[in-house]
């Protein structure tokens, strides 16, 4: 039995059901759409440099750094920018984000 801690669950030490997928090939997942926040951690959010309808390539700059405590942001997929808008953020609240429809080319 796994260790117990306040507010959590206990997991078994052994891996269960591994034999059910052990012989299956590894599959790649390509999301049809990605949402890329223009803030990285506690840094100041980057400024968007793309607009809806624009085509972007994987690795292309989509947000430029805005000052010393900011970092540039690049597209993780190629495709069409669908929106540049505030979206829910992992650190709470909403943050300006770039939504890209993946063209599945990269």
PDB file of C-alpha atoms in Angstrom:
ATOM      1  CA  UNK A   1       0.000   0.000   0.000  1.00  0.00           C
ATOM      2  CA  UNK A   2       1.268   3.491  -0.847  1.00  0.00           C
ATOM      3  CA  UNK A   3       2.093   6.217   1.639  1.00  0.00           C
ATOM      4  CA  UNK A   4      -0.771   8.276   3.018  1.00  0.00           C
ATOM      5  CA  UNK A   5      -0.759  12.023   3.350  1.00  0.00           C
ATOM      6  CA  UNK A   6      -3.321  14.614   4.325  1.00  0.00           C
ATOM      7  CA  UNK A   7      -5.737  15.446   1.532  1.00  0.00           C
ATOM      8  CA  UNK A   8      -4.349  12.881  -0.885  1.00  0.00           C
ATOM      9  CA  UNK A   9      -4.841   9.298  -1.964  1.00  0.00           C
ATOM     10  CA  UNK A  10      -2.820   6.150  -1.417  1.00  0.00           C
ATOM     11  CA  UNK A  11      -1.470   4.505  -4.575  1.00  0.00           C
ATOM     12  CA  UNK A  12      -0.141   0.961  -4.767  1.00  0.00           C
ATOM     13  CA  UNK A  13       3.621   0.580  -5.260  1.00  0.00           C
ATOM     14  CA  UNK A  14       3.287  -1.833  -8.153  1.00  0.00           C
ATOM     15  CA  UNK A  15       2.180  -0.813 -11.639  1.00  0.00           C
ATOM     16  CA  UNK A  16      -1.229  -2.270 -12.434  1.00  0.00           C
ATOM     17  CA  UNK A  17      -2.482  -3.318 -15.879  1.00  0.00           C
ATOM     18  CA  UNK A  18       0.900  -2.712 -17.562  1.00  0.00           C
ATOM     19  CA  UNK A  19       0.592  -6.004 -19.428  1.00  0.00           C
ATOM     20  CA  UNK A  20      -2.524  -4.688 -21.212  1.00  0.00           C
ATOM     21  CA  UNK A  21      -0.528  -2.074 -23.161  1.00  0.00           C
ATOM     22  CA  UNK A  22       3.043  -3.427 -23.051  1.00  0.00           C
ATOM     23  CA  UNK A  23       2.902  -4.774 -26.618  1.00  0.00           C
ATOM     24  CA  UNK A  24       1.163  -1.771 -28.211  1.00  0.00           C
ATOM     25  CA  UNK A  25       3.214   0.677 -30.298  1.00  0.00           C
ATOM     26  CA  UNK A  26       3.878   4.186 -29.002  1.00  0.00           C
ATOM     27  CA  UNK A  27       1.472   6.675 -30.563  1.00  0.00           C
ATOM     28  CA  UNK A  28       1.982  10.372 -31.167  1.00  0.00           C
ATOM     29  CA  UNK A  29      -0.781  12.752 -30.176  1.00  0.00           C
ATOM     30  CA  UNK A  30      -1.178  15.945 -32.200  1.00  0.00           C
ATOM     31  CA  UNK A  31      -3.752  18.290 -30.677  1.00  0.00           C
ATOM     32  CA  UNK A  32      -6.077  19.945 -33.216  1.00  0.00           C
ATOM     33  CA  UNK A  33      -5.639  23.260 -31.415  1.00  0.00           C
ATOM     34  CA  UNK A  34      -3.153  24.692 -28.918  1.00  0.00           C
ATOM     35  CA  UNK A  35      -3.523  27.592 -26.496  1.00  0.00           C
ATOM     36  CA  UNK A  36      -0.180  29.222 -25.732  1.00  0.00           C
ATOM     37  CA  UNK A  37      -0.139  31.668 -22.793  1.00  0.00           C
ATOM     38  CA  UNK A  38       2.071  34.720 -23.296  1.00  0.00           C
ATOM     39  CA  UNK A  39       3.328  34.592 -19.696  1.00  0.00           C
ATOM     40  CA  UNK A  40       6.008  32.226 -18.468  1.00  0.00           C
ATOM     41  CA  UNK A  41       5.981  31.755 -14.701  1.00  0.00           C
ATOM     42  CA  UNK A  42       6.236  35.013 -12.782  1.00  0.00           C
ATOM     43  CA  UNK A  43       7.786  36.911 -15.701  1.00  0.00           C
ATOM     44  CA  UNK A  44       5.976  39.868 -17.251  1.00  0.00           C
ATOM     45  CA  UNK A  45       3.720  38.634 -20.105  1.00  0.00           C
ATOM     46  CA  UNK A  46       5.082  38.922 -23.639  1.00  0.00           C
ATOM     47  CA  UNK A  47       3.324  41.178 -26.143  1.00  0.00           C
ATOM     48  CA  UNK A  48       1.525  39.370 -28.981  1.00  0.00           C
ATOM     49  CA  UNK A  49       3.029  39.889 -32.457  1.00  0.00           C
ATOM     50  CA  UNK A  50       0.470  37.806 -34.383  1.00  0.00           C
ATOM     51  CA  UNK A  51      -3.199  38.319 -35.212  1.00  0.00           C
ATOM     52  CA  UNK A  52      -6.152  36.058 -35.979  1.00  0.00           C
ATOM     53  CA  UNK A  53      -6.012  34.638 -39.495  1.00  0.00           C
ATOM     54  CA  UNK A  54      -2.228  34.750 -39.663  1.00  0.00           C
ATOM     55  CA  UNK A  55      -0.330  31.597 -40.603  1.00  0.00           C
ATOM     56  CA  UNK A  56       2.562  30.670 -38.302  1.00  0.00           C
ATOM     57  CA  UNK A  57       5.321  28.087 -38.466  1.00  0.00           C
ATOM     58  CA  UNK A  58       6.563  25.931 -35.617  1.00  0.00           C
ATOM     59  CA  UNK A  59       9.198  27.922 -33.717  1.00  0.00           C
ATOM     60  CA  UNK A  60       8.028  31.297 -35.041  1.00  0.00           C
ATOM     61  CA  UNK A  61       7.893  34.215 -32.610  1.00  0.00           C
ATOM     62  CA  UNK A  62       4.305  34.843 -31.450  1.00  0.00           C
ATOM     63  CA  UNK A  63       5.050  37.035 -28.412  1.00  0.00           C
ATOM     64  CA  UNK A  64       7.944  39.456 -27.934  1.00  0.00           C
ATOM     65  CA  UNK A  65       9.559  40.055 -24.555  1.00  0.00           C
ATOM     66  CA  UNK A  66       8.376  43.234 -22.834  1.00  0.00           C
ATOM     67  CA  UNK A  67      11.232  44.373 -20.602  1.00  0.00           C
ATOM     68  CA  UNK A  68      13.882  42.745 -18.436  1.00  0.00           C
ATOM     69  CA  UNK A  69      11.536  40.368 -16.623  1.00  0.00           C
ATOM     70  CA  UNK A  70       9.893  38.963 -19.756  1.00  0.00           C
ATOM     71  CA  UNK A  71      10.719  36.244 -22.287  1.00  0.00           C
ATOM     72  CA  UNK A  72       9.828  35.731 -25.959  1.00  0.00           C
ATOM     73  CA  UNK A  73       7.218  33.067 -26.779  1.00  0.00           C
ATOM     74  CA  UNK A  74       7.306  30.860 -29.893  1.00  0.00           C
ATOM     75  CA  UNK A  75       4.689  28.692 -31.625  1.00  0.00           C
ATOM     76  CA  UNK A  76       4.852  25.018 -30.677  1.00  0.00           C
ATOM     77  CA  UNK A  77       2.967  23.966 -33.841  1.00  0.00           C
ATOM     78  CA  UNK A  78       2.426  25.336 -37.324  1.00  0.00           C
ATOM     79  CA  UNK A  79      -1.030  26.478 -38.358  1.00  0.00           C
ATOM     80  CA  UNK A  80      -3.472  29.380 -38.321  1.00  0.00           C
ATOM     81  CA  UNK A  81      -3.892  31.823 -35.443  1.00  0.00           C
ATOM     82  CA  UNK A  82      -7.557  31.581 -34.441  1.00  0.00           C
ATOM     83  CA  UNK A  83      -7.523  34.065 -31.553  1.00  0.00           C
ATOM     84  CA  UNK A  84      -5.374  36.307 -29.400  1.00  0.00           C
ATOM     85  CA  UNK A  85      -7.382  36.659 -26.212  1.00  0.00           C
ATOM     86  CA  UNK A  86      -7.351  36.168 -22.441  1.00  0.00           C
ATOM     87  CA  UNK A  87      -7.676  32.504 -21.458  1.00  0.00           C
ATOM     88  CA  UNK A  88      -7.631  30.694 -18.080  1.00  0.00           C
ATOM     89  CA  UNK A  89      -4.073  30.329 -16.791  1.00  0.00           C
ATOM     90  CA  UNK A  90      -2.481  27.642 -14.619  1.00  0.00           C
ATOM     91  CA  UNK A  91      -1.372  30.220 -12.031  1.00  0.00           C
ATOM     92  CA  UNK A  92      -4.925  31.542 -11.671  1.00  0.00           C
ATOM     93  CA  UNK A  93      -7.018  34.106 -13.480  1.00  0.00           C
ATOM     94  CA  UNK A  94      -6.773  34.799 -17.202  1.00  0.00           C
ATOM     95  CA  UNK A  95      -3.708  35.659 -19.265  1.00  0.00           C
ATOM     96  CA  UNK A  96      -3.365  36.850 -22.859  1.00  0.00           C
ATOM     97  CA  UNK A  97      -2.907  33.752 -25.015  1.00  0.00           C
ATOM     98  CA  UNK A  98      -2.492  32.803 -28.657  1.00  0.00           C
ATOM     99  CA  UNK A  99      -4.818  30.076 -29.978  1.00  0.00           C
ATOM    100  CA  UNK A 100      -3.404  28.179 -32.978  1.00  0.00           C
ATOM    101  CA  UNK A 101      -5.288  25.664 -35.117  1.00  0.00           C
ATOM    102  CA  UNK A 102      -2.737  22.937 -35.810  1.00  0.00           C
ATOM    103  CA  UNK A 103      -2.252  22.217 -39.542  1.00  0.00           C
ATOM    104  CA  UNK A 104      -0.510  18.933 -38.613  1.00  0.00           C
ATOM    105  CA  UNK A 105       2.503  19.836 -40.802  1.00  0.00           C
ATOM    106  CA  UNK A 106       5.001  20.182 -37.930  1.00  0.00           C
TER     107      UNK A 106
END
